Amino acid sequence: MSGWGVALMTVGNVLFWGLVIIGGIVLFRVLQHGNGFGGRARPSPEELLAERFARGEIDEQTYRRDVETLRLHNSGADR
């Protein structure tokens, strides 16, 4: 095998293993988020409350009370 053949084989191997490693990293990150391929991430509790308020399932007073409760709970968890 000539020098060019060895060089091309080396470059091909480096590219192949680089793509395998990058593909593994991307797959790990997608699965780590738990939303699968092309899936939508789970909405936050505040987003769920906003959706319920928009659909008319809860009134404004309940919405504001629950959002305030969530914010107080979350700020306490940061400490």
mmCIF file of N, CA, C and O in Angstrom:
data_model
loop_
_atom_site.group_PDB
_atom_site.id
_atom_site.type_symbol
_atom_site.label_atom_id
_atom_site.label_comp_id
_atom_site.label_asym_id
_atom_site.label_seq_id
_atom_site.Cartn_x
_atom_site.Cartn_y
_atom_site.Cartn_z
ATOM 1 N N MET A 1 0.850 -1.170 0.000
ATOM 2 C CA MET A 1 0.000 0.000 0.000
ATOM 3 C C MET A 1 0.897 1.235 0.000
ATOM 4 O O MET A 1 1.864 1.318 0.742
ATOM 5 N N SER A 2 0.545 2.184 -0.835
ATOM 6 C CA SER A 2 1.364 3.387 -0.951
ATOM 7 C C SER A 2 1.079 4.355 0.201
ATOM 8 O O SER A 2 0.167 4.152 1.001
ATOM 9 N N GLY A 3 1.846 5.397 0.281
ATOM 10 C CA GLY A 3 1.682 6.406 1.322
ATOM 11 C C GLY A 3 0.325 7.078 1.277
ATOM 12 O O GLY A 3 -0.266 7.414 2.302
ATOM 13 N N TRP A 4 -0.201 7.293 0.059
ATOM 14 C CA TRP A 4 -1.513 7.923 -0.070
ATOM 15 C C TRP A 4 -2.618 7.012 0.454
ATOM 16 O O TRP A 4 -3.584 7.478 1.047
ATOM 17 N N GLY A 5 -2.492 5.744 0.246
ATOM 18 C CA GLY A 5 -3.491 4.807 0.744
ATOM 19 C C GLY A 5 -3.543 4.796 2.261
ATOM 20 O O GLY A 5 -4.623 4.778 2.867
ATOM 21 N N VAL A 6 -2.375 4.822 2.890
ATOM 22 C CA VAL A 6 -2.305 4.856 4.353
ATOM 23 C C VAL A 6 -2.888 6.166 4.865
ATOM 24 O O VAL A 6 -3.643 6.194 5.849
ATOM 25 N N ALA A 7 -2.576 7.269 4.213
ATOM 26 C CA ALA A 7 -3.082 8.582 4.640
ATOM 27 C C ALA A 7 -4.607 8.630 4.535
ATOM 28 O O ALA A 7 -5.285 9.101 5.455
ATOM 29 N N LEU A 8 -5.152 8.154 3.414
ATOM 30 C CA LEU A 8 -6.605 8.173 3.242
ATOM 31 C C LEU A 8 -7.290 7.244 4.243
ATOM 32 O O LEU A 8 -8.364 7.562 4.767
ATOM 33 N N MET A 9 -6.680 6.090 4.518
ATOM 34 C CA MET A 9 -7.256 5.179 5.491
ATOM 35 C C MET A 9 -7.249 5.807 6.889
ATOM 36 O O MET A 9 -8.218 5.692 7.640
ATOM 37 N N THR A 10 -6.196 6.507 7.230
ATOM 38 C CA THR A 10 -6.103 7.169 8.533
ATOM 39 C C THR A 10 -7.153 8.269 8.653
ATOM 40 O O THR A 10 -7.871 8.357 9.663
ATOM 41 N N VAL A 11 -7.266 9.086 7.628
ATOM 42 C CA VAL A 11 -8.263 10.161 7.651
ATOM 43 C C VAL A 11 -9.672 9.569 7.724
ATOM 44 O O VAL A 11 -10.522 10.049 8.481
ATOM 45 N N GLY A 12 -9.930 8.510 6.973
ATOM 46 C CA GLY A 12 -11.237 7.864 7.013
ATOM 47 C C GLY A 12 -11.570 7.316 8.387
ATOM 48 O O GLY A 12 -12.698 7.462 8.874
ATOM 49 N N ASN A 13 -10.597 6.688 9.041
ATOM 50 C CA ASN A 13 -10.817 6.163 10.387
ATOM 51 C C ASN A 13 -11.075 7.271 11.398
ATOM 52 O O ASN A 13 -11.952 7.146 12.263
ATOM 53 N N VAL A 14 -10.328 8.348 11.306
ATOM 54 C CA VAL A 14 -10.529 9.476 12.227
ATOM 55 C C VAL A 14 -11.923 10.070 12.035
ATOM 56 O O VAL A 14 -12.633 10.346 13.015
ATOM 57 N N LEU A 15 -12.336 10.250 10.788
ATOM 58 C CA LEU A 15 -13.675 10.788 10.531
ATOM 59 C C LEU A 15 -14.759 9.834 11.024
ATOM 60 O O LEU A 15 -15.739 10.260 11.634
ATOM 61 N N PHE A 16 -14.599 8.540 10.766
ATOM 62 C CA PHE A 16 -15.592 7.561 11.198
ATOM 63 C C PHE A 16 -15.752 7.588 12.708
ATOM 64 O O PHE A 16 -16.864 7.694 13.228
ATOM 65 N N TRP A 17 -14.649 7.483 13.441
ATOM 66 C CA TRP A 17 -14.749 7.442 14.906
ATOM 67 C C TRP A 17 -15.202 8.784 15.485
ATOM 68 O O TRP A 17 -15.886 8.825 16.499
ATOM 69 N N GLY A 18 -14.845 9.870 14.827
ATOM 70 C CA GLY A 18 -15.345 11.177 15.264
ATOM 71 C C GLY A 18 -16.854 11.255 15.149
ATOM 72 O O GLY A 18 -17.540 11.736 16.059
ATOM 73 N N LEU A 19 -17.394 10.761 14.027
ATOM 74 C CA LEU A 19 -18.850 10.761 13.850
ATOM 75 C C LEU A 19 -19.539 9.830 14.840
ATOM 76 O O LEU A 19 -20.615 10.153 15.354
ATOM 77 N N VAL A 20 -18.938 8.685 15.120
ATOM 78 C CA VAL A 20 -19.514 7.765 16.102
ATOM 79 C C VAL A 20 -19.567 8.419 17.478
ATOM 80 O O VAL A 20 -20.578 8.353 18.182
ATOM 81 N N ILE A 21 -18.491 9.082 17.876
ATOM 82 C CA ILE A 21 -18.439 9.736 19.193
ATOM 83 C C ILE A 21 -19.436 10.888 19.261
ATOM 84 O O ILE A 21 -20.185 11.026 20.239
ATOM 85 N N ILE A 22 -19.476 11.721 18.229
ATOM 86 C CA ILE A 22 -20.416 12.849 18.218
ATOM 87 C C ILE A 22 -21.863 12.341 18.241
ATOM 88 O O ILE A 22 -22.711 12.877 18.953
ATOM 89 N N GLY A 23 -22.149 11.291 17.473
ATOM 90 C CA GLY A 23 -23.489 10.706 17.477
ATOM 91 C C GLY A 23 -23.869 10.182 18.858
ATOM 92 O O GLY A 23 -25.003 10.341 19.304
ATOM 93 N N GLY A 24 -22.909 9.565 19.546
ATOM 94 C CA GLY A 24 -23.170 9.077 20.902
ATOM 95 C C GLY A 24 -23.468 10.205 21.870
ATOM 96 O O GLY A 24 -24.370 10.104 22.704
ATOM 97 N N ILE A 25 -22.726 11.284 21.757
ATOM 98 C CA ILE A 25 -22.948 12.440 22.635
ATOM 99 C C ILE A 25 -24.326 13.045 22.382
ATOM 100 O O ILE A 25 -25.061 13.353 23.325
ATOM 101 N N VAL A 26 -24.679 13.212 21.121
ATOM 102 C CA VAL A 26 -25.995 13.782 20.783
ATOM 103 C C VAL A 26 -27.111 12.872 21.293
ATOM 104 O O VAL A 26 -28.087 13.341 21.892
ATOM 105 N N LEU A 27 -26.972 11.573 21.086
ATOM 106 C CA LEU A 27 -27.981 10.628 21.567
ATOM 107 C C LEU A 27 -28.117 10.674 23.080
ATOM 108 O O LEU A 27 -29.224 10.695 23.626
ATOM 109 N N PHE A 28 -27.002 10.744 23.785
ATOM 110 C CA PHE A 28 -27.017 10.822 25.246
ATOM 111 C C PHE A 28 -27.742 12.082 25.715
ATOM 112 O O PHE A 28 -28.556 12.039 26.626
ATOM 113 N N ARG A 29 -27.458 13.215 25.091
ATOM 114 C CA ARG A 29 -28.101 14.472 25.503
ATOM 115 C C ARG A 29 -29.599 14.460 25.228
ATOM 116 O O ARG A 29 -30.380 14.960 26.032
ATOM 117 N N VAL A 30 -30.003 13.894 24.104
ATOM 118 C CA VAL A 30 -31.430 13.835 23.779
ATOM 119 C C VAL A 30 -32.147 12.944 24.781
ATOM 120 O O VAL A 30 -33.207 13.292 25.301
ATOM 121 N N LEU A 31 -31.564 11.794 25.076
ATOM 122 C CA LEU A 31 -32.205 10.883 26.015
ATOM 123 C C LEU A 31 -32.151 11.407 27.445
ATOM 124 O O LEU A 31 -33.029 11.111 28.247
ATOM 125 N N GLN A 32 -31.136 12.185 27.775
ATOM 126 C CA GLN A 32 -31.010 12.753 29.119
ATOM 127 C C GLN A 32 -32.135 13.739 29.398
ATOM 128 O O GLN A 32 -32.631 13.823 30.516
ATOM 129 N N HIS A 33 -32.563 14.468 28.380
ATOM 130 C CA HIS A 33 -33.650 15.435 28.569
ATOM 131 C C HIS A 33 -34.992 14.751 28.708
ATOM 132 O O HIS A 33 -35.949 15.355 29.157
ATOM 133 N N GLY A 34 -35.083 13.514 28.303
ATOM 134 C CA GLY A 34 -36.302 12.750 28.509
ATOM 135 C C GLY A 34 -37.445 13.093 27.586
ATOM 136 O O GLY A 34 -38.550 12.652 27.787
ATOM 137 N N ASN A 35 -37.200 13.886 26.558
ATOM 138 C CA ASN A 35 -38.294 14.228 25.659
ATOM 139 C C ASN A 35 -38.197 13.488 24.338
ATOM 140 O O ASN A 35 -38.975 13.750 23.441
ATOM 141 N N GLY A 36 -37.271 12.579 24.191
ATOM 142 C CA GLY A 36 -37.160 11.764 22.983
ATOM 143 C C GLY A 36 -36.768 12.586 21.770
ATOM 144 O O GLY A 36 -36.389 13.741 21.865
ATOM 145 N N PHE A 37 -36.849 11.973 20.625
ATOM 146 C CA PHE A 37 -36.475 12.653 19.387
ATOM 147 C C PHE A 37 -37.614 13.538 18.913
ATOM 148 O O PHE A 37 -38.720 13.069 18.655
ATOM 149 N N GLY A 38 -37.357 14.822 18.804
ATOM 150 C CA GLY A 38 -38.342 15.752 18.301
ATOM 151 C C GLY A 38 -39.524 15.974 19.221
ATOM 152 O O GLY A 38 -40.487 16.617 18.850
ATOM 153 N N GLY A 39 -39.457 15.445 20.406
ATOM 154 C CA GLY A 39 -40.561 15.608 21.343
ATOM 155 C C GLY A 39 -40.515 16.965 22.017
ATOM 156 O O GLY A 39 -39.523 17.667 21.998
ATOM 157 N N ARG A 40 -41.609 17.314 22.616
ATOM 158 C CA ARG A 40 -41.692 18.591 23.302
ATOM 159 C C ARG A 40 -41.363 18.382 24.768
ATOM 160 O O ARG A 40 -41.789 17.415 25.386
ATOM 161 N N ALA A 41 -40.602 19.300 25.317
ATOM 162 C CA ALA A 41 -40.263 19.220 26.736
ATOM 163 C C ALA A 41 -41.526 19.415 27.576
ATOM 164 O O ALA A 41 -42.490 20.049 27.151
ATOM 165 N N ARG A 42 -41.501 18.853 28.762
ATOM 166 C CA ARG A 42 -42.654 18.996 29.651
ATOM 167 C C ARG A 42 -42.825 20.458 30.040
ATOM 168 O O ARG A 42 -41.851 21.143 30.354
ATOM 169 N N PRO A 43 -44.072 20.946 30.045
ATOM 170 C CA PRO A 43 -44.299 22.342 30.436
ATOM 171 C C PRO A 43 -44.062 22.517 31.937
ATOM 172 O O PRO A 43 -44.251 21.593 32.734
ATOM 173 N N SER A 44 -43.663 23.721 32.299
ATOM 174 C CA SER A 44 -43.444 24.029 33.709
ATOM 175 C C SER A 44 -44.798 24.138 34.413
ATOM 176 O O SER A 44 -45.837 24.310 33.762
ATOM 177 N N PRO A 45 -44.796 24.064 35.740
ATOM 178 C CA PRO A 45 -46.058 24.216 36.475
ATOM 179 C C PRO A 45 -46.754 25.547 36.182
ATOM 180 O O PRO A 45 -47.982 25.594 36.079
ATOM 181 N N GLU A 46 -45.989 26.613 36.035
ATOM 182 C CA GLU A 46 -46.603 27.914 35.720
ATOM 183 C C GLU A 46 -47.242 27.888 34.338
ATOM 184 O O GLU A 46 -48.305 28.483 34.129
ATOM 185 N N GLU A 47 -46.607 27.206 33.372
ATOM 186 C CA GLU A 47 -47.200 27.101 32.045
ATOM 187 C C GLU A 47 -48.501 26.294 32.089
ATOM 188 O O GLU A 47 -49.468 26.640 31.402
ATOM 189 N N LEU A 48 -48.524 25.251 32.894
ATOM 190 C CA LEU A 48 -49.754 24.472 33.038
ATOM 191 C C LEU A 48 -50.879 25.313 33.632
ATOM 192 O O LEU A 48 -52.032 25.239 33.175
ATOM 193 N N LEU A 49 -50.545 26.107 34.645
ATOM 194 C CA LEU A 49 -51.562 26.994 35.224
ATOM 195 C C LEU A 49 -52.066 28.003 34.200
ATOM 196 O O LEU A 49 -53.272 28.272 34.119
ATOM 197 N N ALA A 50 -51.138 28.567 33.413
ATOM 198 C CA ALA A 50 -51.535 29.543 32.395
ATOM 199 C C ALA A 50 -52.449 28.901 31.360
ATOM 200 O O ALA A 50 -53.432 29.514 30.921
ATOM 201 N N GLU A 51 -52.164 27.656 30.981
ATOM 202 C CA GLU A 51 -53.034 26.959 30.028
ATOM 203 C C GLU A 51 -54.425 26.718 30.621
ATOM 204 O O GLU A 51 -55.435 26.909 29.945
ATOM 205 N N ARG A 52 -54.466 26.304 31.891
ATOM 206 C CA ARG A 52 -55.764 26.076 32.538
ATOM 207 C C ARG A 52 -56.558 27.378 32.631
ATOM 208 O O ARG A 52 -57.779 27.389 32.424
ATOM 209 N N PHE A 53 -55.874 28.478 32.944
ATOM 210 C CA PHE A 53 -56.533 29.785 33.021
ATOM 211 C C PHE A 53 -57.058 30.192 31.638
ATOM 212 O O PHE A 53 -58.188 30.672 31.508
ATOM 213 N N ALA A 54 -56.254 29.969 30.612
ATOM 214 C CA ALA A 54 -56.657 30.341 29.253
ATOM 215 C C ALA A 54 -57.859 29.521 28.786
ATOM 216 O O ALA A 54 -58.713 30.032 28.050
ATOM 217 N N ARG A 55 -57.956 28.267 29.204
ATOM 218 C CA ARG A 55 -59.093 27.427 28.827
ATOM 219 C C ARG A 55 -60.330 27.708 29.665
ATOM 220 O O ARG A 55 -61.408 27.187 29.395
ATOM 221 N N GLY A 56 -60.176 28.511 30.721
ATOM 222 C CA GLY A 56 -61.308 28.848 31.570
ATOM 223 C C GLY A 56 -61.580 27.826 32.660
ATOM 224 O O GLY A 56 -62.641 27.840 33.278
ATOM 225 N N GLU A 57 -60.627 26.923 32.912
ATOM 226 C CA GLU A 57 -60.812 25.908 33.949
ATOM 227 C C GLU A 57 -60.686 26.497 35.350
ATOM 228 O O GLU A 57 -61.279 25.967 36.292
ATOM 229 N N ILE A 58 -59.899 27.566 35.479
ATOM 230 C CA ILE A 58 -59.738 28.227 36.771
ATOM 231 C C ILE A 58 -59.944 29.725 36.572
ATOM 232 O O ILE A 58 -59.741 30.248 35.478
ATOM 233 N N ASP A 59 -60.354 30.389 37.637
ATOM 234 C CA ASP A 59 -60.572 31.832 37.529
ATOM 235 C C ASP A 59 -59.263 32.579 37.828
ATOM 236 O O ASP A 59 -58.260 31.988 38.213
ATOM 237 N N GLU A 60 -59.290 33.903 37.635
ATOM 238 C CA GLU A 60 -58.086 34.717 37.793
ATOM 239 C C GLU A 60 -57.556 34.672 39.221
ATOM 240 O O GLU A 60 -56.343 34.598 39.434
ATOM 241 N N GLN A 61 -58.445 34.707 40.189
ATOM 242 C CA GLN A 61 -58.014 34.690 41.590
ATOM 243 C C GLN A 61 -57.272 33.389 41.907
ATOM 244 O O GLN A 61 -56.216 33.407 42.536
ATOM 245 N N THR A 62 -57.801 32.277 41.463
ATOM 246 C CA THR A 62 -57.155 30.982 41.694
ATOM 247 C C THR A 62 -55.811 30.931 40.970
ATOM 248 O O THR A 62 -54.816 30.466 41.512
ATOM 249 N N TYR A 63 -55.786 31.431 39.724
ATOM 250 C CA TYR A 63 -54.546 31.450 38.951
ATOM 251 C C TYR A 63 -53.463 32.245 39.667
ATOM 252 O O TYR A 63 -52.349 31.763 39.865
ATOM 253 N N ARG A 64 -53.787 33.466 40.087
ATOM 254 C CA ARG A 64 -52.792 34.317 40.757
ATOM 255 C C ARG A 64 -52.329 33.699 42.083
ATOM 256 O O ARG A 64 -51.136 33.724 42.405
ATOM 257 N N ARG A 65 -53.261 33.133 42.845
ATOM 258 C CA ARG A 65 -52.906 32.501 44.112
ATOM 259 C C ARG A 65 -51.944 31.324 43.886
ATOM 260 O O ARG A 65 -50.933 31.194 44.569
ATOM 261 N N ASP A 66 -52.264 30.492 42.910
ATOM 262 C CA ASP A 66 -51.443 29.316 42.651
ATOM 263 C C ASP A 66 -50.065 29.682 42.098
ATOM 264 O O ASP A 66 -49.057 29.065 42.442
ATOM 265 N N VAL A 67 -50.011 30.699 41.241
ATOM 266 C CA VAL A 67 -48.712 31.147 40.717
ATOM 267 C C VAL A 67 -47.855 31.688 41.861
ATOM 268 O O VAL A 67 -46.658 31.391 41.959
ATOM 269 N N GLU A 68 -48.448 32.465 42.730
ATOM 270 C CA GLU A 68 -47.708 33.010 43.875
ATOM 271 C C GLU A 68 -47.207 31.871 44.773
ATOM 272 O O GLU A 68 -46.075 31.897 45.246
ATOM 273 N N THR A 69 -48.053 30.875 45.001
ATOM 274 C CA THR A 69 -47.645 29.718 45.808
ATOM 275 C C THR A 69 -46.462 29.001 45.160
ATOM 276 O O THR A 69 -45.496 28.640 45.837
ATOM 277 N N LEU A 70 -46.517 28.792 43.845
ATOM 278 C CA LEU A 70 -45.400 28.148 43.142
ATOM 279 C C LEU A 70 -44.118 28.960 43.259
ATOM 280 O O LEU A 70 -43.043 28.409 43.485
ATOM 281 N N ARG A 71 -44.224 30.254 43.084
ATOM 282 C CA ARG A 71 -43.029 31.110 43.159
ATOM 283 C C ARG A 71 -42.437 31.107 44.556
ATOM 284 O O ARG A 71 -41.216 31.095 44.727
ATOM 285 N N LEU A 72 -43.286 31.142 45.587
ATOM 286 C CA LEU A 72 -42.780 31.072 46.970
ATOM 287 C C LEU A 72 -42.108 29.725 47.227
ATOM 288 O O LEU A 72 -41.061 29.660 47.858
ATOM 289 N N HIS A 73 -42.705 28.666 46.737
ATOM 290 C CA HIS A 73 -42.143 27.329 46.905
ATOM 291 C C HIS A 73 -40.798 27.205 46.199
ATOM 292 O O HIS A 73 -39.845 26.661 46.736
ATOM 293 N N ASN A 74 -40.720 27.724 44.962
ATOM 294 C CA ASN A 74 -39.475 27.646 44.196
ATOM 295 C C ASN A 74 -38.378 28.510 44.797
ATOM 296 O O ASN A 74 -37.216 28.140 44.786
ATOM 297 N N SER A 75 -38.732 29.673 45.316
ATOM 298 C CA SER A 75 -37.698 30.542 45.908
ATOM 299 C C SER A 75 -37.183 29.925 47.199
ATOM 300 O O SER A 75 -36.020 30.071 47.552
ATOM 301 N N GLY A 76 -38.009 29.188 47.916
ATOM 302 C CA GLY A 76 -37.567 28.505 49.116
ATOM 303 C C GLY A 76 -36.661 27.331 48.813
ATOM 304 O O GLY A 76 -35.776 26.978 49.572
ATOM 305 N N ALA A 77 -36.845 26.721 47.647
ATOM 306 C CA ALA A 77 -36.021 25.571 47.249
ATOM 307 C C ALA A 77 -34.633 26.020 46.789
ATOM 308 O O ALA A 77 -33.697 25.231 46.803
ATOM 309 N N ASP A 78 -34.481 27.288 46.408
ATOM 310 C CA ASP A 78 -33.186 27.796 45.947
ATOM 311 C C ASP A 78 -32.218 28.017 47.094
ATOM 312 O O ASP A 78 -31.031 28.156 46.881
ATOM 313 N N ARG A 79 -32.724 28.083 48.287
ATOM 314 C CA ARG A 79 -31.841 28.397 49.416
ATOM 315 C C ARG A 79 -31.018 27.236 49.826
ATOM 316 O O ARG A 79 -31.149 26.135 49.656
#
